[in-house]
Amino acid sequence: MTTEHLPEHPDFLWRNPDPKSSYDAVIVGGGGHGLATAYYLAKNHGMTNIAILEKGWLAGGNMARNTTIIRSNYLWDESAAIYEHALKLWEILPEELEYDFLFSQRGVMNLAHTLGDVRESVRRVGANKLNGVDAEWLDPQQVKELCPILNINDNIRYPVMGATYQPRAGIAKHDHVAWAFARKCDELGVDIIQNCEVTGFVKDGNKVVGVKTNRGTINTEKVGLCAAGHSSVLAEMAGFRLPIQSHPLQALVSELHEPVHPTVVMSNHVHVYVSQAHKGELVMGAGVDSYNGYGQRGSFHVIEHQMAAAVELFPIFARAHVLRTWGGIVDTTLDASPIVGTTPVENMFVNCGWGTGGFKGTPAAGLTFAHTIATGTPHKLNQPFALERFETGALIDEHGAAAVAH
Amino acid sequence: MLLIPCPNCGPRDETEFHYGGQAHVPYPENPADLTDREWAEYLFYRDNTKGAFAERWQHSTGCRQWFNMLRDTVTYDIQAVYPMGQLRPATGTTAPTVTSPVSPEGAVK
């Protein structure tokens, strides 16, 4: 009997270094936003003596748990600007990062089920066009042509009255996005340090000068927080508050199916969003669980509700099965817009509050946040999203305005 | 799904309740005197506690009464239920303590 040898392990995409005693900047959180921030700090600002600290494993939080939808059809100018910039970056990143992370511009449809929905949708299409975002209004027949499995009959509680459609929107393989950024970060000299939990900050007066971790204290000149659902916990360690609430957000997948769903369909009103992953699973999500939670799990009635909505819209899904459900912790703000910028602590910067929609914003969050960390000043795209807006009242109210299924 | 011990109706499914966020946030005593910063704090800033958290719930499809609940935001264990207006009880109890001011005969013992 001969023994077959296992093939050689492929090369690792990034090193697994121990933390150094000091860095020019430290990014807390090794998810998509932390990785993108570090990448643009190194690439655009020449800051390569930097580290990403991740308390678990790389991209194991919301980056591994989202439903991978990418779109930029937001209502307000400030949001359209930053999300459209993100979409333009998504379009060039596979080449720039030399990694095909399967960005598939299969379009995103946002269904309208009431007269109010129709008015809001048509208004948003107009606003999108004025902001250079591709958008069109589809009548039910056009909806059916683009997505034949959708039920547009009037025999359901909330018939489809039309949809907005953004052809350039789509999905990408989230894990591959993280790996693509991580490999480039590593090549540029960034230390990605996993299993390194931040336990406190070292301050000199009101200035942050170091980060305490379970692997020792690290001196640093600048700190960027990219910790999504745990941002409040870190802010409290640093001595300030953030106007965010952490909620569980759940999603689910079916078993694998033949390709049946050619686009991405979102419905605010009956509340579900559905796409089909490259591998074949139907991927679904909806809104957050109502209560505050850090448990990375939610209540099952939320899953039942979104499956009921999916079956009503897509009758053939009735014979699919739930393979897996899970939850992440999302950091929501009261105006459903992110917070990116400076904090009350000198040399500490925060990128949080992306809530239920952070994945699509990853490249623009990273690019603009890197600018803010490197220069200490806002980028023109993230300036409206500063923490101060809650004091000035200049909110960017995307609740119900942004085709968002909160 | 959470099984929430309503102080008036007993244990009921979470779907019967409406979440009211952080408890014990009083309306400002002198609203006209607040600075913009203080208004921001009142309107937009709430604790986002990881651990035991005092929050308000309303039994919206039952008795429609508001009450306070102490719940762990990591394990989701319900540690205490107590009436509006009562101070937050000390934490550390394992079984939920339920206090009812309205109808003691209907309360969970």
Short mmCIF file of C-alpha atoms in Angstrom, two decimals, chain B residues 20-103:
data_model
loop_
_atom_site.label_atom_id
_atom_site.label_comp_id
_atom_site.label_asym_id
_atom_site.label_seq_id
_atom_site.Cartn_x
_atom_site.Cartn_y
_atom_site.Cartn_z
CA GLY B 20 -38.13 51.28 24.37
CA GLY B 21 -34.36 51.50 24.72
CA GLN B 22 -32.40 52.69 27.73
CA ALA B 23 -34.36 53.25 30.95
CA HIS B 24 -33.88 56.05 33.45
CA VAL B 25 -33.26 58.90 30.97
CA PRO B 26 -35.14 61.83 32.49
CA TYR B 27 -36.48 64.73 30.46
CA PRO B 28 -34.26 67.77 31.15
CA GLU B 29 -35.50 69.78 34.12
CA ASN B 30 -34.84 73.12 32.47
CA PRO B 31 -34.95 72.50 28.72
CA ALA B 32 -34.57 76.17 27.86
CA ASP B 33 -31.22 76.31 29.63
CA LEU B 34 -29.57 73.44 27.77
CA THR B 35 -26.58 74.01 25.52
CA ASP B 36 -26.49 72.37 22.08
CA ARG B 37 -24.10 69.81 23.53
CA GLU B 38 -26.52 68.95 26.33
CA TRP B 39 -29.41 68.67 23.87
CA ALA B 40 -27.33 66.33 21.73
CA GLU B 41 -26.68 64.19 24.80
CA TYR B 42 -30.38 64.03 25.64
CA LEU B 43 -31.61 63.39 22.11
CA PHE B 44 -28.95 61.18 20.54
CA TYR B 45 -26.61 59.73 23.16
CA ARG B 46 -27.63 56.61 25.05
CA ASP B 47 -25.56 54.09 26.93
CA ASN B 48 -24.62 51.14 24.74
CA THR B 49 -23.72 48.80 27.55
CA LYS B 50 -22.11 45.42 26.98
CA GLY B 51 -23.49 43.50 29.98
CA ALA B 52 -26.34 44.27 32.40
CA PHE B 53 -28.49 46.98 30.82
CA ALA B 54 -31.60 48.69 32.24
CA GLU B 55 -34.13 49.16 29.46
CA ARG B 56 -37.81 49.89 28.90
CA TRP B 57 -40.32 47.56 27.27
CA GLN B 58 -44.02 47.92 26.54
CA HIS B 59 -46.39 44.95 26.43
CA SER B 60 -47.96 46.40 23.32
CA THR B 61 -50.29 43.51 22.42
CA GLY B 62 -51.15 42.70 26.03
CA CYS B 63 -51.73 45.06 28.93
CA ARG B 64 -50.08 47.93 26.99
CA GLN B 65 -48.16 48.95 30.12
CA TRP B 66 -44.56 50.10 30.12
CA PHE B 67 -42.10 48.54 32.55
CA ASN B 68 -38.36 48.36 33.15
CA MET B 69 -36.22 45.32 32.61
CA LEU B 70 -32.63 44.51 33.49
CA ARG B 71 -31.16 42.32 30.75
CA ASP B 72 -27.66 41.15 29.89
CA THR B 73 -26.87 42.36 26.37
CA VAL B 74 -24.37 39.54 25.77
CA THR B 75 -26.22 36.47 27.10
CA TYR B 76 -29.69 38.10 26.73
CA ASP B 77 -30.57 36.73 30.20
CA ILE B 78 -33.36 38.70 31.87
CA GLN B 79 -32.22 39.54 35.38
CA ALA B 80 -35.05 41.65 36.77
CA VAL B 81 -38.36 43.26 35.82
CA TYR B 82 -39.51 46.29 37.82
CA PRO B 83 -42.05 49.13 37.55
CA MET B 84 -41.59 52.47 35.87
CA GLY B 85 -40.36 55.01 38.37
CA GLN B 86 -38.53 52.47 40.51
CA LEU B 87 -34.75 52.62 40.81
CA ARG B 88 -32.64 50.03 39.05
CA PRO B 89 -32.14 46.99 41.30
CA ALA B 90 -28.70 45.64 42.14
CA THR B 91 -27.34 43.20 39.56
CA GLY B 92 -26.03 39.71 40.10
CA THR B 93 -29.25 37.78 40.63
CA THR B 94 -29.66 34.67 38.52
CA ALA B 95 -33.46 34.17 38.46
CA PRO B 96 -35.44 37.19 37.25
CA THR B 97 -37.16 39.06 40.02
CA VAL B 98 -40.49 40.50 38.98
CA THR B 99 -42.07 43.35 40.85
CA SER B 100 -45.56 44.48 40.01
CA PRO B 101 -47.23 47.62 41.26
CA VAL B 102 -50.43 47.16 39.28
CA SER B 103 -52.04 43.80 39.87
#
